[in-house]
Amino acid sequence: MKNILGANDDLAALNRKMFADSGVVVMNLMGSPGSGKTTLLEQTLTRLADKIRIAVIEGDLFTAKDAERIERAGVDVIQINTAGGCHLDAAMIQKACASLDLAAIDLLIVENVGNLVCPAEFDLGETFKAVVLSITEGDDKPLKYPLIFKESAVTLLNKIDLLPFTNFDVKSARNDLTTLHPSIKIFETSCTLGTGLDAWCAWLLERAAV
Amino acid sequence: MKNILGANDDLAALNRKMFADSGVVVMNLMGSPGSGKTTLLEQTLTRLADKIRIAVIEGDLFTAKDAERIERAGVDVIQINTAGGCHLDAAMIQKACASLDLAAIDLLIVENVGNLVCPAEFDLGETFKAVVLSITEGDDKPLKYPLIFKESAVTLLNKIDLLPFTNFDVKSARNDLTTLHPSIKIFETSCTLGTGLDAWCAWLLERAAV
């Protein structure tokens, strides 16, 4: 396992240099199955596609369902199928980037496999990680799955429109998140109502413009 | 990877023999983080604890949060911490069982780590697998994460009380589930309203009484 992670780190360093050389900011977007990553991505592209040049890499176990959704947003998308594998790794990203003109984009968004555990362990060479937590998953998740929240620059508390129908405690979740990771940025978002999406996109745009 | 799975299968076969020799039925309960496994388990114990002798093994990355909840239900519970590992394996179960009097129980429920990918690949020696899918995760999940649904004898479409607030298509999910796995049993459950829990517990009781 240490050897696998070590080899991955070496490749991730190469990816990171490649992205820096091309002036591309890369976001590794993670979260549980059904946390709402793809819908959030669709909404993000709608808001940012005329402001910066974006491409997407979609990680999935077998299907191209998510990539087809992103393609409809009119953005270049590369599909990676992991054939059952539970995370993306740096080698997959390196290979996918061979099909992208990195010089022609500002922001590359990588949607990882739906999984709150393994993706956090594999550096892809990204500029920063982001994690989507649907509030229907429960407010105990940051402490139960700490690594992914420690590693991520930003957490989106998503599906916030469902708050009245759950026992999710936003204050408790925010406390746990900032205990794990004091500088973490937190957005409360709903893709159904549009809540928080402008603030999230403004933050992302600022990061991508660096 | 093949060697790891092969070694796991050998240990799982030993576990399966140990369970059969003790007359214990073992359910491996899986699902995404926040699909509602622990709450379902609490509700199941409330309904079945006076009918059959049950013990629980709780898998978690770091905390004992779930085990503490189960303990309150008055059932023997063994905590396994995987120290960040994304699934339980047969060796962990073998070790945990050394602390259990298998002859004194009828049904052992193993709550796996919250993850829709990796746990499906590791046989624990269980009698059958069960998967909890919260309808807030979306109706595309069976086709996106097929292995876990192919491997499970039963799927619980959980948090069904939130159906009016989502675009989850129950008919489409049922079609996909039975396409993947024609003999799969499906329950629609809500631990908030109690929907479907009696039917689920009756089914489980029948399986456990074999």
Short mmCIF file of C-alpha atoms in Angstrom, two decimals:
data_model
loop_
_atom_site.label_atom_id
_atom_site.label_comp_id
_atom_site.label_asym_id
_atom_site.label_seq_id
_atom_site.Cartn_x
_atom_site.Cartn_y
_atom_site.Cartn_z
CA MET A 1 0.00 0.00 0.00
CA LYS A 2 2.83 2.41 0.86
CA ASN A 3 4.48 1.56 -2.47
CA ILE A 4 1.26 2.19 -4.37
CA LEU A 5 0.79 5.56 -2.66
CA GLY A 6 4.46 6.46 -3.14
CA ALA A 7 4.33 5.71 -6.89
CA ASN A 8 1.10 7.70 -7.10
CA ASP A 9 2.70 10.67 -5.34
CA ASP A 10 5.57 10.68 -7.85
CA LEU A 11 3.15 10.78 -10.77
CA ALA A 12 1.00 13.40 -9.03
CA ALA A 13 4.08 15.64 -8.74
CA LEU A 14 4.57 15.35 -12.50
CA ASN A 15 0.92 16.22 -13.08
CA ARG A 16 1.21 19.20 -10.75
CA LYS A 17 4.19 20.52 -12.72
CA MET A 18 2.34 19.96 -16.02
CA PHE A 19 -0.68 21.93 -14.73
CA ALA A 20 1.51 24.74 -13.39
CA ASP A 21 3.43 24.96 -16.68
CA SER A 22 0.12 25.29 -18.55
CA GLY A 23 -1.36 27.75 -16.07
CA VAL A 24 -4.29 25.45 -15.31
CA VAL A 25 -5.98 25.38 -11.90
CA VAL A 26 -7.29 21.89 -11.06
CA MET A 27 -10.08 21.08 -8.60
CA ASN A 28 -10.52 17.47 -7.41
CA LEU A 29 -14.23 17.23 -6.57
CA MET A 30 -15.10 14.42 -4.16
CA GLY A 31 -18.06 13.18 -2.12
CA SER A 32 -20.29 10.18 -1.38
CA PRO A 33 -22.42 8.59 -4.08
CA GLY A 34 -25.46 10.81 -4.48
CA SER A 35 -24.07 13.80 -2.59
CA GLY A 36 -24.89 15.86 -5.69
CA LYS A 37 -21.47 16.35 -7.30
CA THR A 38 -22.64 16.14 -10.92
CA THR A 39 -25.66 18.42 -10.48
CA LEU A 40 -23.47 20.94 -8.66
CA LEU A 41 -21.00 20.72 -11.53
CA GLU A 42 -23.77 21.34 -14.09
CA GLN A 43 -24.90 24.41 -12.15
CA THR A 44 -21.31 25.62 -11.79
CA LEU A 45 -20.65 25.30 -15.53
CA THR A 46 -23.83 27.20 -16.33
CA ARG A 47 -22.59 30.09 -14.21
CA LEU A 48 -18.90 30.08 -15.15
CA ALA A 49 -18.62 28.76 -18.72
CA ASP A 50 -18.75 32.25 -20.27
CA LYS A 51 -16.27 33.67 -17.73
CA ILE A 52 -13.39 31.17 -17.87
CA ARG A 53 -12.37 28.25 -20.07
CA ILE A 54 -13.28 25.02 -18.26
CA ALA A 55 -12.78 21.33 -19.01
CA VAL A 56 -13.99 18.36 -16.98
CA ILE A 57 -12.65 14.88 -16.27
CA GLU A 58 -15.39 12.51 -15.10
CA GLY A 59 -14.46 9.48 -13.01
CA ASP A 60 -16.92 6.64 -12.89
CA LEU A 61 -16.82 2.90 -12.20
CA PHE A 62 -18.42 1.72 -15.43
CA THR A 63 -20.93 4.09 -17.06
CA ALA A 64 -20.67 7.41 -18.94
CA LYS A 65 -23.90 8.72 -17.37
CA ASP A 66 -22.25 11.71 -15.67
CA ALA A 67 -20.03 12.60 -18.64
CA GLU A 68 -23.11 12.70 -20.88
CA ARG A 69 -24.74 15.16 -18.49
CA ILE A 70 -21.66 17.41 -18.46
CA GLU A 71 -21.30 17.24 -22.26
CA ARG A 72 -24.78 18.75 -22.55
CA ALA A 73 -23.41 21.81 -20.72
CA GLY A 74 -21.20 22.41 -23.78
CA VAL A 75 -17.88 21.80 -22.02
CA ASP A 76 -15.04 19.47 -23.08
CA VAL A 77 -15.30 16.33 -20.97
CA ILE A 78 -13.02 13.29 -20.75
CA GLN A 79 -14.50 10.09 -19.28
CA ILE A 80 -12.38 7.81 -17.12
CA ASN A 81 -13.87 4.43 -16.28
CA THR A 82 -12.11 2.77 -13.36
CA ALA A 83 -13.65 -0.65 -14.15
CA GLY A 84 -14.86 -0.98 -10.58
CA GLY A 85 -11.94 0.84 -8.96
CA CYS A 86 -12.95 2.99 -6.00
CA HIS A 87 -10.93 6.15 -6.76
CA LEU A 88 -9.06 8.00 -9.47
CA ASP A 89 -5.25 8.03 -9.38
CA ALA A 90 -2.54 10.25 -10.84
CA ALA A 91 -1.82 7.87 -13.73
CA MET A 92 -5.45 8.00 -14.90
CA ILE A 93 -5.33 11.81 -14.85
CA GLN A 94 -2.03 11.92 -16.74
CA LYS A 95 -3.51 9.69 -19.45
CA ALA A 96 -6.77 11.68 -19.67
CA CYS A 97 -4.82 14.95 -19.99
CA ALA A 98 -3.18 13.67 -23.16
CA SER A 99 -6.59 14.20 -24.80
CA LEU A 100 -6.93 17.78 -23.52
CA ASP A 101 -5.37 20.99 -24.79
CA LEU A 102 -4.30 22.29 -21.39
CA ALA A 103 -3.03 25.57 -22.84
CA ALA A 104 -6.60 26.32 -23.94
CA ILE A 105 -8.21 26.03 -20.49
CA ASP A 106 -8.08 27.91 -17.18
CA LEU A 107 -9.86 25.50 -14.86
CA LEU A 108 -9.93 21.70 -14.97
CA ILE A 109 -12.54 20.08 -12.74
CA VAL A 110 -12.04 16.41 -11.91
CA GLU A 111 -15.14 14.69 -10.58
CA ASN A 112 -13.89 11.72 -8.59
CA VAL A 113 -15.63 8.38 -8.00
CA GLY A 114 -18.48 8.66 -5.45
CA ASN A 115 -16.72 7.60 -2.25
CA LEU A 116 -15.95 9.43 0.99
CA VAL A 117 -12.89 7.31 1.83
CA CYS A 118 -10.43 6.24 -0.87
CA PRO A 119 -10.28 9.29 -3.18
CA ALA A 120 -8.87 11.37 -0.31
CA GLU A 121 -5.78 9.15 -0.19
CA PHE A 122 -4.75 9.58 -3.81
CA ASP A 123 -3.14 12.87 -4.84
CA LEU A 124 -3.96 13.58 -8.49
CA GLY A 125 -1.68 16.61 -8.73
CA GLU A 126 -4.67 18.91 -8.28
CA THR A 127 -4.40 22.52 -7.06
CA PHE A 128 -6.99 21.87 -4.36
CA LYS A 129 -9.60 19.35 -3.26
CA ALA A 130 -13.29 20.04 -2.66
CA VAL A 131 -15.80 17.77 -0.90
CA VAL A 132 -19.57 17.75 -1.29
CA LEU A 133 -21.53 16.53 1.76
CA SER A 134 -25.27 16.15 1.29
CA ILE A 135 -27.00 17.14 4.50
CA THR A 136 -29.14 13.98 4.13
CA GLU A 137 -25.96 12.02 4.97
CA GLY A 138 -26.02 13.27 8.56
CA ASP A 139 -23.98 15.75 10.60
CA ASP A 140 -21.74 13.01 12.05
CA LYS A 141 -19.90 12.47 8.77
CA PRO A 142 -16.99 14.94 9.19
CA LEU A 143 -15.77 13.16 12.35
CA LYS A 144 -16.50 9.69 10.93
CA TYR A 145 -14.62 10.35 7.66
CA PRO A 146 -12.08 12.95 8.78
CA LEU A 147 -9.35 12.59 6.14
CA ILE A 148 -11.38 13.87 3.20
CA PHE A 149 -12.45 16.96 5.16
CA LYS A 150 -8.88 17.58 6.38
CA GLU A 151 -7.59 17.36 2.82
CA SER A 152 -10.22 19.60 1.21
CA ALA A 153 -9.92 23.38 0.93
CA VAL A 154 -13.69 23.66 0.80
CA THR A 155 -16.79 21.73 1.91
CA LEU A 156 -20.19 22.21 0.29
CA LEU A 157 -23.08 21.35 2.62
CA ASN A 158 -25.37 20.43 -0.24
CA LYS A 159 -29.12 19.74 -0.60
CA ILE A 160 -29.60 22.36 2.12
CA ASP A 161 -33.23 22.70 0.91
CA LEU A 162 -33.91 19.32 2.59
CA LEU A 163 -32.82 20.64 6.01
CA PRO A 164 -36.39 20.94 7.41
CA PHE A 165 -36.97 17.22 6.72
CA THR A 166 -33.82 15.93 8.44
CA ASN A 167 -32.20 16.15 11.88
CA PHE A 168 -28.97 17.57 10.41
CA ASP A 169 -27.42 20.13 12.78
CA VAL A 170 -25.61 22.73 10.64
CA LYS A 171 -23.91 24.37 13.63
CA SER A 172 -22.54 21.06 14.89
CA ALA A 173 -21.28 20.10 11.42
CA ARG A 174 -19.61 23.49 10.99
CA ASN A 175 -17.96 23.12 14.40
CA ASP A 176 -16.63 19.66 13.56
CA LEU A 177 -15.38 20.81 10.15
CA THR A 178 -13.46 23.77 11.55
CA THR A 179 -12.09 21.64 14.39
CA LEU A 180 -10.73 19.16 11.85
CA HIS A 181 -9.54 21.87 9.49
CA PRO A 182 -9.52 25.45 10.85
CA SER A 183 -9.06 27.19 7.49
CA ILE A 184 -11.73 25.19 5.63
CA LYS A 185 -14.20 27.22 3.59
CA ILE A 186 -17.84 26.14 3.93
CA PHE A 187 -20.76 26.83 1.60
CA GLU A 188 -24.39 25.84 2.12
CA THR A 189 -25.83 25.01 -1.29
CA SER A 190 -28.99 23.76 -2.95
CA CYS A 191 -29.03 23.04 -6.66
CA THR A 192 -32.83 22.73 -6.51
CA LEU A 193 -33.35 26.25 -5.17
CA GLY A 194 -30.08 27.82 -6.31
CA THR A 195 -29.07 28.65 -2.73
CA GLY A 196 -25.42 29.55 -2.26
CA LEU A 197 -24.41 28.84 -5.85
CA ASP A 198 -23.45 32.41 -6.72
CA ALA A 199 -21.22 32.65 -3.63
CA TRP A 200 -19.65 29.27 -4.41
CA CYS A 201 -19.01 30.20 -8.05
CA ALA A 202 -17.52 33.57 -7.08
CA TRP A 203 -15.12 31.78 -4.72
CA LEU A 204 -14.21 29.22 -7.39
CA LEU A 205 -13.72 31.93 -10.03
CA GLU A 206 -11.32 33.74 -7.73
CA ARG A 207 -9.32 30.54 -7.15
CA ALA A 208 -9.28 29.75 -10.88
CA ALA A 209 -8.13 33.24 -11.87
CA VAL A 210 -4.88 32.92 -9.87
CA MET B 1 -4.91 -7.07 -5.66
CA LYS B 2 -5.77 -10.60 -6.80
CA ASN B 3 -3.57 -12.02 -4.04
CA ILE B 4 -5.25 -9.83 -1.42
CA LEU B 5 -8.70 -10.94 -2.57
CA GLY B 6 -7.60 -14.59 -2.77
CA ALA B 7 -6.22 -14.57 0.77
CA ASN B 8 -9.41 -12.86 1.94
CA ASP B 9 -11.56 -15.52 0.25
CA ASP B 10 -9.65 -18.28 2.06
CA LEU B 11 -10.28 -16.64 5.43
CA ALA B 12 -13.91 -15.93 4.53
CA ALA B 13 -14.41 -19.65 3.85
CA LEU B 14 -13.13 -20.40 7.35
CA ASN B 15 -15.48 -17.79 8.82
CA ARG B 16 -18.40 -19.27 6.85
CA LYS B 17 -17.67 -22.73 8.26
CA MET B 18 -17.37 -21.29 11.80
CA PHE B 19 -20.76 -19.56 11.44
CA ALA B 20 -22.40 -22.68 10.01
CA ASP B 21 -20.97 -24.85 12.80
CA SER B 22 -22.43 -22.43 15.38
CA GLY B 23 -25.78 -22.13 13.59
CA VAL B 24 -25.37 -18.36 13.21
CA VAL B 25 -26.84 -16.46 10.27
CA VAL B 26 -24.69 -13.46 9.30
CA MET B 27 -25.85 -10.37 7.43
CA ASN B 28 -23.26 -8.01 5.92
CA LEU B 29 -25.00 -4.62 5.88
CA MET B 30 -23.54 -2.15 3.39
CA GLY B 31 -24.34 1.26 1.89
CA SER B 32 -23.01 4.77 1.28
CA PRO B 33 -22.10 7.07 4.16
CA GLY B 34 -25.37 8.47 5.47
CA SER B 35 -27.65 6.00 3.71
CA GLY B 36 -29.15 5.26 7.13
CA LYS B 37 -27.58 1.90 8.04
CA THR B 38 -27.20 2.56 11.77
CA THR B 39 -30.67 4.02 12.25
CA LEU B 40 -32.15 1.09 10.33
CA LEU B 41 -30.17 -1.24 12.55
CA GLU B 42 -31.48 0.48 15.71
CA GLN B 43 -35.06 0.09 14.43
CA THR B 44 -34.43 -3.52 13.47
CA LEU B 45 -33.03 -4.38 16.91
CA THR B 46 -36.03 -2.74 18.59
CA ARG B 47 -38.35 -5.02 16.63
CA LEU B 48 -36.35 -8.28 16.74
CA ALA B 49 -34.34 -8.28 19.97
CA ASP B 50 -37.04 -10.15 21.92
CA LYS B 51 -37.59 -12.69 19.11
CA ILE B 52 -34.04 -13.86 18.32
CA ARG B 53 -30.61 -13.50 19.88
CA ILE B 54 -28.69 -10.85 17.94
CA ALA B 55 -25.14 -9.47 18.11
CA VAL B 56 -23.63 -6.69 16.05
CA ILE B 57 -20.18 -5.95 14.64
CA GLU B 58 -19.72 -2.26 13.81
CA GLY B 59 -17.15 -1.28 11.21
CA ASP B 60 -15.93 2.30 11.25
CA LEU B 61 -12.85 4.20 10.12
CA PHE B 62 -11.94 5.78 13.45
CA THR B 63 -14.81 6.50 15.84
CA ALA B 64 -17.09 4.37 18.03
CA LYS B 65 -20.10 6.63 17.37
CA ASP B 66 -22.21 3.92 15.73
CA ALA B 67 -21.28 1.22 18.23
CA GLU B 68 -22.35 3.50 21.08
CA ARG B 69 -25.74 3.94 19.41
CA ILE B 70 -26.18 0.17 19.00
CA GLU B 71 -25.08 -0.53 22.57
CA ARG B 72 -27.96 1.63 23.79
CA ALA B 73 -30.30 -0.88 22.10
CA GLY B 74 -29.08 -3.45 24.65
CA VAL B 75 -27.34 -5.74 22.19
CA ASP B 76 -23.77 -7.10 22.31
CA VAL B 77 -21.66 -5.02 19.95
CA ILE B 78 -18.04 -5.38 18.87
CA GLN B 79 -16.34 -2.31 17.39
CA ILE B 80 -13.85 -2.68 14.55
CA ASN B 81 -11.86 0.43 13.63
CA THR B 82 -10.25 0.11 10.23
CA ALA B 83 -7.89 3.09 10.91
CA GLY B 84 -8.95 4.72 7.68
CA GLY B 85 -9.43 1.49 5.70
CA CYS B 86 -12.38 1.62 3.32
CA HIS B 87 -13.94 -1.80 4.01
CA LEU B 88 -14.05 -4.67 6.46
CA ASP B 89 -12.27 -7.91 5.57
CA ALA B 90 -12.55 -11.52 6.66
CA ALA B 91 -9.54 -11.30 9.03
CA MET B 92 -11.16 -8.42 10.95
CA ILE B 93 -14.36 -10.44 11.33
CA GLN B 94 -12.46 -13.54 12.46
CA LYS B 95 -10.70 -11.49 15.14
CA ALA B 96 -13.91 -9.77 16.29
CA CYS B 97 -15.69 -13.12 16.59
CA ALA B 98 -13.13 -14.27 19.15
CA SER B 99 -14.88 -11.84 21.54
CA LEU B 100 -18.36 -13.22 20.78
CA ASP B 101 -20.09 -16.35 22.07
CA LEU B 102 -21.39 -17.49 18.69
CA ALA B 103 -23.27 -20.43 20.23
CA ALA B 104 -25.38 -17.92 22.16
CA ILE B 105 -26.63 -15.96 19.13
CA ASP B 106 -28.87 -16.61 16.14
CA LEU B 107 -28.16 -13.58 13.99
CA LEU B 108 -24.95 -11.59 13.63
CA ILE B 109 -25.31 -8.27 11.83
CA VAL B 110 -22.11 -6.72 10.48
CA GLU B 111 -22.42 -3.03 9.65
CA ASN B 112 -19.72 -2.35 7.09
CA VAL B 113 -17.84 0.93 6.48
CA GLY B 114 -19.99 3.49 4.65
CA ASN B 115 -18.92 2.94 1.05
CA LEU B 116 -20.81 1.77 -2.03
CA VAL B 117 -17.71 0.36 -3.74
CA CYS B 118 -15.03 -1.52 -1.80
CA PRO B 119 -17.06 -3.51 0.79
CA ALA B 120 -18.79 -5.42 -2.04
CA GLU B 121 -15.43 -6.90 -3.10
CA PHE B 122 -14.53 -8.43 0.25
CA ASP B 123 -16.32 -11.62 1.29
CA LEU B 124 -16.56 -11.74 5.09
CA GLY B 125 -17.99 -15.27 5.20
CA GLU B 126 -21.47 -13.82 5.69
CA THR B 127 -24.67 -15.74 4.89
CA PHE B 128 -25.95 -12.88 2.74
CA LYS B 129 -25.30 -9.24 1.94
CA ALA B 130 -27.78 -6.37 2.22
CA VAL B 131 -27.43 -2.87 0.79
CA VAL B 132 -29.14 0.31 1.96
CA LEU B 133 -29.69 2.97 -0.72
CA SER B 134 -31.06 6.29 0.48
CA ILE B 135 -33.41 7.67 -2.14
CA THR B 136 -31.68 11.05 -1.70
CA GLU B 137 -28.67 9.45 -3.43
CA GLY B 138 -30.53 9.29 -6.74
CA ASP B 139 -32.09 6.54 -8.87
CA ASP B 140 -29.00 6.22 -11.09
CA LYS B 141 -26.94 4.54 -8.36
CA PRO B 142 -27.73 0.84 -9.09
CA LEU B 143 -26.32 1.12 -12.63
CA LYS B 144 -23.42 3.32 -11.52
CA TYR B 145 -22.37 0.99 -8.65
CA PRO B 146 -23.60 -2.37 -9.98
CA LEU B 147 -21.42 -4.83 -8.04
CA ILE B 148 -22.86 -4.12 -4.60
CA PHE B 149 -26.42 -4.56 -5.90
CA LYS B 150 -25.50 -7.75 -7.78
CA GLU B 151 -23.93 -9.18 -4.62
CA SER B 152 -26.75 -8.30 -2.23
CA ALA B 153 -29.77 -10.51 -1.55
CA VAL B 154 -31.79 -7.45 -0.59
CA THR B 155 -31.86 -3.69 -1.23
CA LEU B 156 -33.56 -1.23 1.11
CA LEU B 157 -34.72 1.94 -0.63
CA ASN B 158 -34.42 4.01 2.52
CA LYS B 159 -35.56 7.50 3.57
CA ILE B 160 -38.59 6.92 1.35
CA ASP B 161 -40.37 9.69 3.34
CA LEU B 162 -38.17 12.20 1.44
CA LEU B 163 -39.51 11.00 -1.94
CA PRO B 164 -41.78 14.05 -2.50
CA PHE B 165 -38.76 16.36 -2.15
CA THR B 166 -36.50 14.56 -4.66
CA ASN B 167 -36.65 13.50 -8.31
CA PHE B 168 -35.98 9.83 -7.41
CA ASP B 169 -37.94 7.50 -9.74
CA VAL B 170 -38.82 4.37 -7.72
CA LYS B 171 -40.03 2.45 -10.77
CA SER B 172 -36.82 3.14 -12.68
CA ALA B 173 -34.66 2.13 -9.70
CA ARG B 174 -36.65 -1.08 -9.23
CA ASN B 175 -36.27 -1.88 -12.94
CA ASP B 176 -32.51 -1.34 -12.82
CA LEU B 177 -32.16 -3.41 -9.64
CA THR B 178 -34.05 -6.39 -11.06
CA THR B 179 -32.18 -6.10 -14.37
CA LEU B 180 -28.88 -6.31 -12.49
CA HIS B 181 -30.11 -8.99 -10.11
CA PRO B 182 -33.43 -10.68 -11.02
CA SER B 183 -33.98 -12.37 -7.64
CA ILE B 184 -33.16 -9.31 -5.51
CA LYS B 185 -35.64 -8.49 -2.76
CA ILE B 186 -36.55 -4.80 -2.45
CA PHE B 187 -38.05 -2.96 0.52
CA GLU B 188 -39.04 0.69 0.67
CA THR B 189 -38.32 1.94 4.18
CA SER B 190 -38.41 5.05 6.31
CA CYS B 191 -37.04 5.01 9.84
CA THR B 192 -38.64 8.42 10.46
CA LEU B 193 -42.17 7.22 9.68
CA GLY B 194 -41.68 3.48 10.29
CA THR B 195 -42.65 2.66 6.71
CA GLY B 196 -41.77 -0.87 5.58
CA LEU B 197 -39.91 -1.81 8.76
CA ASP B 198 -42.31 -4.56 9.82
CA ALA B 199 -42.09 -6.19 6.38
CA TRP B 200 -38.29 -5.88 6.39
CA CYS B 201 -38.01 -7.36 9.90
CA ALA B 202 -40.37 -10.23 9.05
CA TRP B 203 -38.20 -11.06 6.03
CA LEU B 204 -35.02 -10.85 8.12
CA LEU B 205 -36.51 -12.98 10.88
CA GLU B 206 -37.40 -15.67 8.36
CA ARG B 207 -33.84 -15.63 6.98
CA ALA B 208 -32.36 -15.75 10.49
CA ALA B 209 -34.54 -18.64 11.61
CA VAL B 210 -33.15 -20.99 8.94
#
